[in-house]
Amino acid sequence: MTDRPLNSPRLSDLARRLLADDFRWGVATSAYQIEGAVDVDGRGPSIWDTFARQPGRTVNGESGAVACDHYRRWADDVAMIGELGVDAYRFSIAWPRVQPQGQGAFNAKGLDFYDRLVDALLEHGIAPHATLYHWDLPQALQDLGGWGNRDTAFHFATYADAMARRLGDRLASLATHNEPWCTAVLGHEIGKFAPGDRDPQLAAQVSHHLLLSHGLAMSAMRASGARCPLGIVLNQSSVTPATDSAADRAGAATEYARFVRWYMDPIFRGEYPQDPGIAHYPEVRAGDMALIQAPMDFLGVNFYSRIWVSREDSPRPAPNALGQTDMGWEIHPDGLRELLVGLKDQYGALPPIFITENGMANADTLQEGRVRDAARIDYVHAHLEALAQAKAAGVDVRGYFYWSLMDNYEWDSGYAKRFGLVHVDYETQQRVFKDSAHWYRDTIADLKADAGRAAGEAAHG
Ligand code: IFM
């Protein structure tokens, strides 16, 4: 144990009460962002390997080829997660590592890697929460049209079912997709992410195929008796009109429909949102919506910031006193409460919610063995308070995963943006706990001690 960081805000009594009992504390990563070893042990190429090689796609042309070298350092990394005192770890399975062509033969060495990882987590008392797709589509499937090709949804279901059979007896949860909005819009409309397309109609079709693949996977995994809770992870934001003008309010409604409702409505209502501001709708075949509506055991919500909507005639919103992160994202913790309470009001009974990602990039520096990231501590603290308020308002939130366990490959931003609780020196691969890691560990320990005391008192009447 090192010294408690200088900046160590304590959670409010409300948060201590609501987040102490039966609440899961975790950290999250994804395969392409940490594993490296992209051409080792039979892994096939992914669309991110291809994309990062194309000139101008990523900062400094950086790729996940080495990343945090987690594929080789996994045992030490699991021990490090144990030292953080969390009770859960969210990671993703690299589809091209376990099924290099995205269809056909599976790769025994890739499967063994995730077996070992899951077993080691369990040995350390850490619940493994896996995600099947965190953006690293096998390139062989992209060569056949990728997510624009309906067949990919069926290949995904086969892969999902194989993983559920292989790991489901030991997983604490299995999510189909991470942030399908990013795959559809950033990957196929804006072209900022792999595969780098710029076609809004294709993006709409891709979003439907992603949702269809989720539904097909759910149905396949249920049919084969999956033994862990199944769900999906969506990135969501609160949306604020810059002014009360009709134009800004309509714009905010459209943004909310494109970002949040586009995924929530099909899954929980069986239809896409109709909004006059949405120009592109996908082709939907008979039976698709019934599949997409498959009942889920949990909903993962990733929250980072809010979306401001300002039409041309509106003044720019005043800068937020809490500032912004190193990604340029506004820090607005109350947006988390607003979002979650809004979901409860709009969709009624939802499955239990886990905050599967929340965190900030910060311009961290390692000086004399220490990273003083007070801004990150404040960010997490404020979001946990907002979460407690959502819980007090009746939202069924069961856990919180900080993004990310350690600094890693931030997609098109390369290695410049540091989200980790743990600092990574990419030259030496040395990991160092930042102040925020110490704060997170101490906060969790305090809450668990509270819960233990309460349980002891209850037992003694
Ligand atoms: O790093 C990403 C992650 O892969 C998905 N959610 C957002 C994070 C920060 O940008």
PDB file of C-alpha atoms and ligand atoms in Angstrom, residues 29-30 33 90 134-135 178-179 182 193 233 235 302-304 327 329 356-361 403-404 408-413 417 419, ligand 1:
ATOM      1  CA  THR A  29     -10.301  -3.017 -21.441  1.00  0.00           C
ATOM      2  CA  SER A  30     -10.684  -4.392 -24.950  1.00  0.00           C
ATOM      3  CA  GLN A  33      -6.412  -1.909 -27.362  1.00  0.00           C
ATOM      4  CA  ARG A  90     -14.405  -6.514 -18.332  1.00  0.00           C
ATOM      5  CA  HIS A 134     -15.193  -4.652 -29.557  1.00  0.00           C
ATOM      6  CA  TRP A 135     -14.568  -3.545 -33.160  1.00  0.00           C
ATOM      7  CA  ASN A 178     -19.620  -2.943 -27.444  1.00  0.00           C
ATOM      8  CA  GLU A 179     -21.001   0.391 -28.669  1.00  0.00           C
ATOM      9  CA  CYS A 182     -19.320   3.504 -33.060  1.00  0.00           C
ATOM     10  CA  PHE A 193     -12.780   4.215 -37.370  1.00  0.00           C
ATOM     11  CA  VAL A 233     -23.234  -2.718 -24.169  1.00  0.00           C
ATOM     12  CA  ASN A 235     -22.714   3.982 -25.516  1.00  0.00           C
ATOM     13  CA  ASN A 302     -21.015   3.373 -21.405  1.00  0.00           C
ATOM     14  CA  PHE A 303     -21.150   7.031 -20.426  1.00  0.00           C
ATOM     15  CA  TYR A 304     -18.493   9.700 -20.940  1.00  0.00           C
ATOM     16  CA  MET A 327     -10.297  14.088 -25.584  1.00  0.00           C
ATOM     17  CA  TRP A 329     -15.151  15.892 -24.065  1.00  0.00           C
ATOM     18  CA  THR A 356     -19.654  -0.836 -18.311  1.00  0.00           C
ATOM     19  CA  GLU A 357     -17.437   2.156 -19.133  1.00  0.00           C
ATOM     20  CA  ASN A 358     -16.841   5.588 -17.651  1.00  0.00           C
ATOM     21  CA  GLY A 359     -13.565   7.423 -17.420  1.00  0.00           C
ATOM     22  CA  MET A 360     -11.402  10.203 -18.756  1.00  0.00           C
ATOM     23  CA  ALA A 361      -8.319  10.783 -20.824  1.00  0.00           C
ATOM     24  CA  TRP A 403     -12.449   2.709 -18.423  1.00  0.00           C
ATOM     25  CA  SER A 404      -9.719   1.772 -18.481  1.00  0.00           C
ATOM     26  CA  ASN A 408      -3.824   1.715 -24.019  1.00  0.00           C
ATOM     27  CA  TYR A 409      -4.343   2.166 -27.750  1.00  0.00           C
ATOM     28  CA  GLU A 410      -7.041   4.778 -28.164  1.00  0.00           C
ATOM     29  CA  TRP A 411      -7.995   3.880 -31.752  1.00  0.00           C
ATOM     30  CA  ASP A 412      -7.458   6.733 -34.219  1.00  0.00           C
ATOM     31  CA  SER A 413      -5.833   8.795 -31.416  1.00  0.00           C
ATOM     32  CA  LYS A 417      -4.627   9.717 -24.955  1.00  0.00           C
ATOM     33  CA  PHE A 419      -7.448   6.753 -19.928  1.00  0.00           C
TER      34      PHE A 419
HETATM   35  O1  IFM B   1     -11.353   3.486 -25.708  1.00  0.00           O
HETATM   36  C1  IFM B   1     -12.724   3.555 -25.951  1.00  0.00           C
HETATM   37  C2  IFM B   1     -13.345   2.189 -25.873  1.00  0.00           C
HETATM   38  O2  IFM B   1     -12.758   1.306 -26.769  1.00  0.00           O
HETATM   39  C3  IFM B   1     -14.815   2.258 -26.175  1.00  0.00           C
HETATM   40  N1  IFM B   1     -15.478   3.280 -25.425  1.00  0.00           N
HETATM   41  C4  IFM B   1     -14.859   4.572 -25.358  1.00  0.00           C
HETATM   42  C5  IFM B   1     -13.412   4.450 -24.967  1.00  0.00           C
HETATM   43  C6  IFM B   1     -12.765   5.852 -24.892  1.00  0.00           C
HETATM   44  O3  IFM B   1     -12.827   6.484 -26.123  1.00  0.00           O
END
